[in-house]
CSV table of C-alpha atoms and ligand atoms in Angstrom, one decimal:
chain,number,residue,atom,x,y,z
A,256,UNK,CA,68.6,190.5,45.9
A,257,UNK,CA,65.8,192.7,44.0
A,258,UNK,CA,64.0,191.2,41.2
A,259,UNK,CA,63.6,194.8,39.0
A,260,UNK,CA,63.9,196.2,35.4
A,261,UNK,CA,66.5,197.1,34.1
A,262,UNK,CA,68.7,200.5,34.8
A,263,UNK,CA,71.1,202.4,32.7
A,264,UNK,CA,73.7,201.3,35.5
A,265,UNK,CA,73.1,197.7,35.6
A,266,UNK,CA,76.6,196.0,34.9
A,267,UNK,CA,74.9,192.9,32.9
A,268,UNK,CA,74.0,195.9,30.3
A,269,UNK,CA,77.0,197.8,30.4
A,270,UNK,CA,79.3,195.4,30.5
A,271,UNK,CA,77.8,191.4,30.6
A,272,UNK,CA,78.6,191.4,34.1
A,273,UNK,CA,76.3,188.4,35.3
A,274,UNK,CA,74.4,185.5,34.3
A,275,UNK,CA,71.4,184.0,32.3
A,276,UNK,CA,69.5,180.6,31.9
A,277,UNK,CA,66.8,179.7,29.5
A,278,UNK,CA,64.4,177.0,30.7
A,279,UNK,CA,61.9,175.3,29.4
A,280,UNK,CA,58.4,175.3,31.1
A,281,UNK,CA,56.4,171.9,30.7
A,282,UNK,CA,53.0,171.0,32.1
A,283,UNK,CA,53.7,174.2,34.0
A,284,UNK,CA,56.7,173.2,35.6
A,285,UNK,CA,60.3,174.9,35.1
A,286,UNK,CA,62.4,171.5,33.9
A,287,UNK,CA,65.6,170.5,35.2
A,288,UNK,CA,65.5,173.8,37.5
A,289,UNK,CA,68.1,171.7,39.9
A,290,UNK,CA,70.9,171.6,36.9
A,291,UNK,CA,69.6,175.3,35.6
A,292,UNK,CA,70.0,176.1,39.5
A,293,UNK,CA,73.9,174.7,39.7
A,294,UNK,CA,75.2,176.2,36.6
A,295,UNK,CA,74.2,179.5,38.1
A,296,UNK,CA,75.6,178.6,41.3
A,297,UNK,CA,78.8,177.6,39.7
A,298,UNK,CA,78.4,181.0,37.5
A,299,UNK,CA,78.3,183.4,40.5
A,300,UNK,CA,81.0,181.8,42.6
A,301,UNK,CA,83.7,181.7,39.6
A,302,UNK,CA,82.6,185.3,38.5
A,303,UNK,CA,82.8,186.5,42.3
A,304,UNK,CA,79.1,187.9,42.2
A,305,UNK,CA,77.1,187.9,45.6
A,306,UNK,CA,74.3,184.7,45.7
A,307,UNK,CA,71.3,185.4,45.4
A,308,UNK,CA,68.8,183.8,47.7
A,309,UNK,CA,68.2,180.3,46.2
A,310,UNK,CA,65.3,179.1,47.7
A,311,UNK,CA,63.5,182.4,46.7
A,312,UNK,CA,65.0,182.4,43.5
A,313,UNK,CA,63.1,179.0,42.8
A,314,UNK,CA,60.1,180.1,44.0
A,315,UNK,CA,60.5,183.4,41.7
A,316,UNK,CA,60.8,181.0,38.6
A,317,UNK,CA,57.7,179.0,39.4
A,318,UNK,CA,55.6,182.5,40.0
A,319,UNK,CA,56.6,183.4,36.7
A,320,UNK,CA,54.8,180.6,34.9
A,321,UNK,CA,51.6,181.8,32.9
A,322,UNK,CA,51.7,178.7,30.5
A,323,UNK,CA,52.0,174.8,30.6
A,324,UNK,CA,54.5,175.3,27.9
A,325,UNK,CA,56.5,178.7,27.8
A,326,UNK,CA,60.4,179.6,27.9
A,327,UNK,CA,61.4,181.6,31.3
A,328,UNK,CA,64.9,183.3,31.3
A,329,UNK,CA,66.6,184.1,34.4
A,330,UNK,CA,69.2,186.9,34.6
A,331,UNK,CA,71.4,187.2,37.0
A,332,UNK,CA,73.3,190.6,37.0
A,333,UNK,CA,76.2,191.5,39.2
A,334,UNK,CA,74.1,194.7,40.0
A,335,UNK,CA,74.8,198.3,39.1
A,336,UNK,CA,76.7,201.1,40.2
A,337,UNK,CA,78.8,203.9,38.4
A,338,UNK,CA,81.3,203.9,35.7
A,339,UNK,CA,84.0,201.4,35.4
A,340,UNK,CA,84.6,198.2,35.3
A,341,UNK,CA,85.6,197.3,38.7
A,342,UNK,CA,83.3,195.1,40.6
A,343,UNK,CA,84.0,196.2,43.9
A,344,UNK,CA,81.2,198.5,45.9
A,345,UNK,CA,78.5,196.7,43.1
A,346,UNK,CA,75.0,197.0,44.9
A,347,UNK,CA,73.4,193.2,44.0
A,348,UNK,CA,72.8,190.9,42.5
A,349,UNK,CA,69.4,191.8,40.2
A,350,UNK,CA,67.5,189.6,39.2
A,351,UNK,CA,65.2,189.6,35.8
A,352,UNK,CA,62.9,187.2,35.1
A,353,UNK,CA,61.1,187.1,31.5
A,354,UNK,CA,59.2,184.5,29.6
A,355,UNK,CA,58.6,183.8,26.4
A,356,UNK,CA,57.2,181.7,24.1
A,357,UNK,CA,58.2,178.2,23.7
A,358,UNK,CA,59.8,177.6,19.7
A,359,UNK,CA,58.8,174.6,17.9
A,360,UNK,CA,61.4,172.5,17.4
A,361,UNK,CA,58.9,169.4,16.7
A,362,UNK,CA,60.5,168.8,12.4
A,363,UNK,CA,63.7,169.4,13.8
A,364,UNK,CA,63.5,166.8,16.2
A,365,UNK,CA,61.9,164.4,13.9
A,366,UNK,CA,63.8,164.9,10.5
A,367,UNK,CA,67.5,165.9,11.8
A,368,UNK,CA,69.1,169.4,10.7
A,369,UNK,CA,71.7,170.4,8.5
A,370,UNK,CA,75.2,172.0,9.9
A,371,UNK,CA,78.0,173.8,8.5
A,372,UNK,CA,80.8,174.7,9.9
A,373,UNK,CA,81.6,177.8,11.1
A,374,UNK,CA,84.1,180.8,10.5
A,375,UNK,CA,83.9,182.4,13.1
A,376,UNK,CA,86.2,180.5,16.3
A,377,UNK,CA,85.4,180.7,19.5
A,378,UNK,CA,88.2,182.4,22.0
A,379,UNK,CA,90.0,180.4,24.6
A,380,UNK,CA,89.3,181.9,28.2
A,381,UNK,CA,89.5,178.8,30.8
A,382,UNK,CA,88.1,182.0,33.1
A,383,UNK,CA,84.9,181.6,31.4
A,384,UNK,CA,84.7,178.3,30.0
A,385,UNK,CA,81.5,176.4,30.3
A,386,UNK,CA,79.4,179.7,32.2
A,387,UNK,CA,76.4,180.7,30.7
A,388,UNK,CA,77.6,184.5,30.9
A,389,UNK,CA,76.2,187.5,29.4
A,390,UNK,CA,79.0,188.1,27.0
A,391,UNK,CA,77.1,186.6,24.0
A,392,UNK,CA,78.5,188.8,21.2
A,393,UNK,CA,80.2,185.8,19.6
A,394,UNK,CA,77.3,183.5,19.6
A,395,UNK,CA,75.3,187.2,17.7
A,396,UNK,CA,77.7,186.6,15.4
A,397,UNK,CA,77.2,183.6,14.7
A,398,UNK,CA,74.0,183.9,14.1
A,399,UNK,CA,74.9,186.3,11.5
A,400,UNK,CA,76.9,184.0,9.7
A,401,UNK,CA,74.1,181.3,10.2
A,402,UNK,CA,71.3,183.7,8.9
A,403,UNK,CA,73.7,184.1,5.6
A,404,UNK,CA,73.7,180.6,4.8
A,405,UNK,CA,70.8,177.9,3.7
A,406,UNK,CA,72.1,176.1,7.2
A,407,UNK,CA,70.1,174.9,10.1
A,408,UNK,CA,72.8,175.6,12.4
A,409,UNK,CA,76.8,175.2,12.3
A,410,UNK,CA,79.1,173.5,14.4
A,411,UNK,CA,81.8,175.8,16.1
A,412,UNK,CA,85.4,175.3,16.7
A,413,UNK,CA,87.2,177.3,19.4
A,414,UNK,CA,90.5,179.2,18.1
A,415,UNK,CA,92.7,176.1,18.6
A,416,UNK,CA,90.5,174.5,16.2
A,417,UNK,CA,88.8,171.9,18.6
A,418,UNK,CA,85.3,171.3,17.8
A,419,UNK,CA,83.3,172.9,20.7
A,420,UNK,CA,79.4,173.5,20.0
A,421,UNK,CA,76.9,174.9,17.8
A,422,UNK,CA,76.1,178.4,17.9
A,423,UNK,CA,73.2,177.6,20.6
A,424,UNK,CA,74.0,174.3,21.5
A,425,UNK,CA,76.1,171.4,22.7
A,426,UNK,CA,77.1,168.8,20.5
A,427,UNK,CA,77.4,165.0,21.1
A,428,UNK,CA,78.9,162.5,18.6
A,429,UNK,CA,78.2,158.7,18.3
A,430,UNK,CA,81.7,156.6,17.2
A,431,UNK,CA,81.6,152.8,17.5
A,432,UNK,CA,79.0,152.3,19.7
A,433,UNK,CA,80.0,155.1,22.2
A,434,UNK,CA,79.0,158.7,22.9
A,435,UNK,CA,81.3,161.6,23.2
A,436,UNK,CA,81.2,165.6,23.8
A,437,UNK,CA,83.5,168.1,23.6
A,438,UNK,CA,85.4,168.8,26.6
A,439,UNK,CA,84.5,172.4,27.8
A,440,UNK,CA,88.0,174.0,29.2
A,441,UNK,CA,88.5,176.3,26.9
A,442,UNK,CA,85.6,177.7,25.6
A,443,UNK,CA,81.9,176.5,25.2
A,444,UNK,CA,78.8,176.9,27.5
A,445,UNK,CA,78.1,173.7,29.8
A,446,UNK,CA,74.5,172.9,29.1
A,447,UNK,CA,72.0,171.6,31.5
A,448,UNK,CA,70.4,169.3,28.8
A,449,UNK,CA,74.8,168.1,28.3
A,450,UNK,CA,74.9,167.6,31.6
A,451,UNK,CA,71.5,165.7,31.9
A,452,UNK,CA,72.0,163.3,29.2
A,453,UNK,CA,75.8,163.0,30.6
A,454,UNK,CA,74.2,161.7,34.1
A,455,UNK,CA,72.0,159.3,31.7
A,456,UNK,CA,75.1,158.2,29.5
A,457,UNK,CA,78.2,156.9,29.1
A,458,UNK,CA,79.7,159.7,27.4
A,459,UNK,CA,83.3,160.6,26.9
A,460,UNK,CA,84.6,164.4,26.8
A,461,UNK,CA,87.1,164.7,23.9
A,462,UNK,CA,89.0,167.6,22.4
A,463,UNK,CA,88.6,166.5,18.8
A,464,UNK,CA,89.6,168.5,15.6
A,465,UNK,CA,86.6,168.3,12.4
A,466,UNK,CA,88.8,165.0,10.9
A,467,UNK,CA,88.3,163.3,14.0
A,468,UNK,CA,84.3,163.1,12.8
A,469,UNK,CA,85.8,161.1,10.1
A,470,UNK,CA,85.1,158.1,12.2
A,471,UNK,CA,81.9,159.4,13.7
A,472,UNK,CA,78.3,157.3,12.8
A,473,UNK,CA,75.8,160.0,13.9
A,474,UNK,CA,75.5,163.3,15.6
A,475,UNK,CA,73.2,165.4,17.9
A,476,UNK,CA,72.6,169.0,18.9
A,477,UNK,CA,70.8,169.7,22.3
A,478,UNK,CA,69.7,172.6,24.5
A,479,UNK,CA,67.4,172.7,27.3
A,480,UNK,CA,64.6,174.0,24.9
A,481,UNK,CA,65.1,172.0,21.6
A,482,UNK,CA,66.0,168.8,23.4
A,483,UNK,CA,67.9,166.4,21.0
A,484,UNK,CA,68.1,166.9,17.8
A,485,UNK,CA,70.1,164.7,15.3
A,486,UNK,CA,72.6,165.7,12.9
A,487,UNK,CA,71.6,164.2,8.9
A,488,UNK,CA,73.9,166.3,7.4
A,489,UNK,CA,77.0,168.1,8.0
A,490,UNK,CA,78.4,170.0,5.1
A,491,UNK,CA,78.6,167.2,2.3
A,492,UNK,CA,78.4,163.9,4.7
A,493,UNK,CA,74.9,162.4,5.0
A,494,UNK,CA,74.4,160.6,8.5
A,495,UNK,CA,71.8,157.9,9.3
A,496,UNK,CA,69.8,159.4,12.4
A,497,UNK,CA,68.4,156.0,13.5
A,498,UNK,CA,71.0,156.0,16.4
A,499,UNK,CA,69.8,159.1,17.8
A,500,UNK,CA,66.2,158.5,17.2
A,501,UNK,CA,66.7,154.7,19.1
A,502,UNK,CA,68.1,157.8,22.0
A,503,UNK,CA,65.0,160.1,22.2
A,504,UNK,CA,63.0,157.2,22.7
A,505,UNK,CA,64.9,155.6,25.1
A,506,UNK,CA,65.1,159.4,27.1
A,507,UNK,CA,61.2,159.1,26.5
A,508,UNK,CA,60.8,155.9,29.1
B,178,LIG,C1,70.0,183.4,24.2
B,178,LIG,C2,69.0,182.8,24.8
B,178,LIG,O1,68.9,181.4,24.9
B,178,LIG,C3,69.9,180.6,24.2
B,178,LIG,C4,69.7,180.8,22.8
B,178,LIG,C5,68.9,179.9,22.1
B,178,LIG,C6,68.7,180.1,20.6
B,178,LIG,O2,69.2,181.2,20.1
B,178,LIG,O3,68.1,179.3,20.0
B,178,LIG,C7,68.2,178.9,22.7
B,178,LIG,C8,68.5,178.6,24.0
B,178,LIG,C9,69.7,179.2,24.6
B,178,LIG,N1,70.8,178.4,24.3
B,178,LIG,C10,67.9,183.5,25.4
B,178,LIG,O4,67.9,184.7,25.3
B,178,LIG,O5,67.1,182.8,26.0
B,179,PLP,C1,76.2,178.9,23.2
B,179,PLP,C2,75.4,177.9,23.9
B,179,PLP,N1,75.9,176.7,24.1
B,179,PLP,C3,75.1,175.7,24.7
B,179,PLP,C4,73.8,175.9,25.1
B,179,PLP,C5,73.0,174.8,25.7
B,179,PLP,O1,72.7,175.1,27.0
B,179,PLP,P1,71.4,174.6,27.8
B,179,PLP,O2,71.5,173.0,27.6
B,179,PLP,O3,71.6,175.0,29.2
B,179,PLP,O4,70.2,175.2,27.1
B,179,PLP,C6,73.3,177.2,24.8
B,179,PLP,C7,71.9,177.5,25.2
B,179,PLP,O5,71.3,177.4,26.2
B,179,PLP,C8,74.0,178.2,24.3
B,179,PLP,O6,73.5,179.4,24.0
């Protein structure tokens, strides 16, 4: 395991062979590191890529903090080698390590955000389903489609038309007093903020098509950087976000 720069040969550039995570840094701490930790773990056992040391790995991340609150991305990249797309002989993993800045998501947060939904469908590979891979060309499109709209964000359906995510984040619905999230078999990245508030929650996973939300009181988006962050519209229907509000504060105790 190398942390390094980039090379013209690493597989995560040629051909998204490997990995990411995107955490958030507060009061100079990486947060939830354990779940960011375990989806990789899961990531480079079902895509066949060597582990990287773990323990070092952590202490890597930490090392990396300049800021009380900042955005650190983790790449993990099968490695690189020559042409082709076979894996075997690959030289890694690589590691990259990068920080950012962290965005403000404080009005979204407070005031809710407004989704359509999107075009664009999101392909069925149960190989891939729920990894945070490197093969991000759908969600860049569907950025494009969000930057052509007046929308905060839209909600995406995979090509069976199950409602899956938004184009950065999971989705969680709130129907007669109970929570529920799209089941991730298909499609979808499995978010450490899903899977915190899941350990925090009774929450069913559901493959529900758009008239299912027919029946649904209120909405949230969340990612490990914006948190959650309620749904008050989505295309024409208004939602009342006290529901999810009443959540952030009790996820504040
Ligand atoms: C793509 C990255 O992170 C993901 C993208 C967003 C976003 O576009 O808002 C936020 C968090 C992650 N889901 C990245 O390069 O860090
Ligand atoms: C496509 C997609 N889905 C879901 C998520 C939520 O993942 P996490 O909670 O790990 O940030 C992200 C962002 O990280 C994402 O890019």
């Amino acid at each position: 395991m190398q942390v390094t720069t980039p090379s013209v040969g690493d597989r995560s550039f040629q051909f998204g062979d490997g990995l990411f995570s995107t955490i958030k840094v507060t009061d100079g701490r990486p947060e939830l590191w354990a779940l960011h930790q375990s989806r990789l773990q899961q990531g480079v056992e079902r895509l066949g890529i060597k582990a990287p040391d773990w323990q070092q790995l952590a202490i890597l991340v930490q090392q990396a903090v300049t800021a009380e609150s900042q955005v650190i991305k983790v790449v993990i990249s099968r490695g690189h080698a020559g042409r082709g797309y076979s894996p075997v002989g690959v030289d890694g993993p690589d590691i990259y390590i990068s920080t950012a800045a962290l965005p403000d998501y404080q009005l979204w947060q407070q005031q809710g955000i407004r989704l359509d939904v999107a075009t664009l469908q999101l392909a069925c590979q149960p190989a891939l389903a729920g990894l945070k891979h490197n093969n991000r060309l759908e969600q860049v499109l569907l950025k494009q489609e969000l930057a052509a709209t007046e929308w905060d964000d839209l909600l995406v359906l995979d090509q069976l038309g199950y409602i899956t995510e938004a184009t950065a984040a999971n989705v969680f619905f709130y129907r007669q007093q109970q929570w529920f999230t799209p089941q991730l078999q298909r499609a979808g990245v499995a978010g450490v903020m899903r899977a915190h508030l899941m350990a925090q929650l009774a929450v069913s996973e559901v493959n529900w098509t758009l008239s299912e939300l027919e029946q649904v009181d209120a909405m949230f988006l969340c990612n490990a950087l914006c948190g959650v962050v309620p749904v008050r519209q989505l295309q024409q229907r208004i939602f009342d976000i006290s529901a999810v509000q009443q959540l952030q504060q009790e996820l504040l105790c």
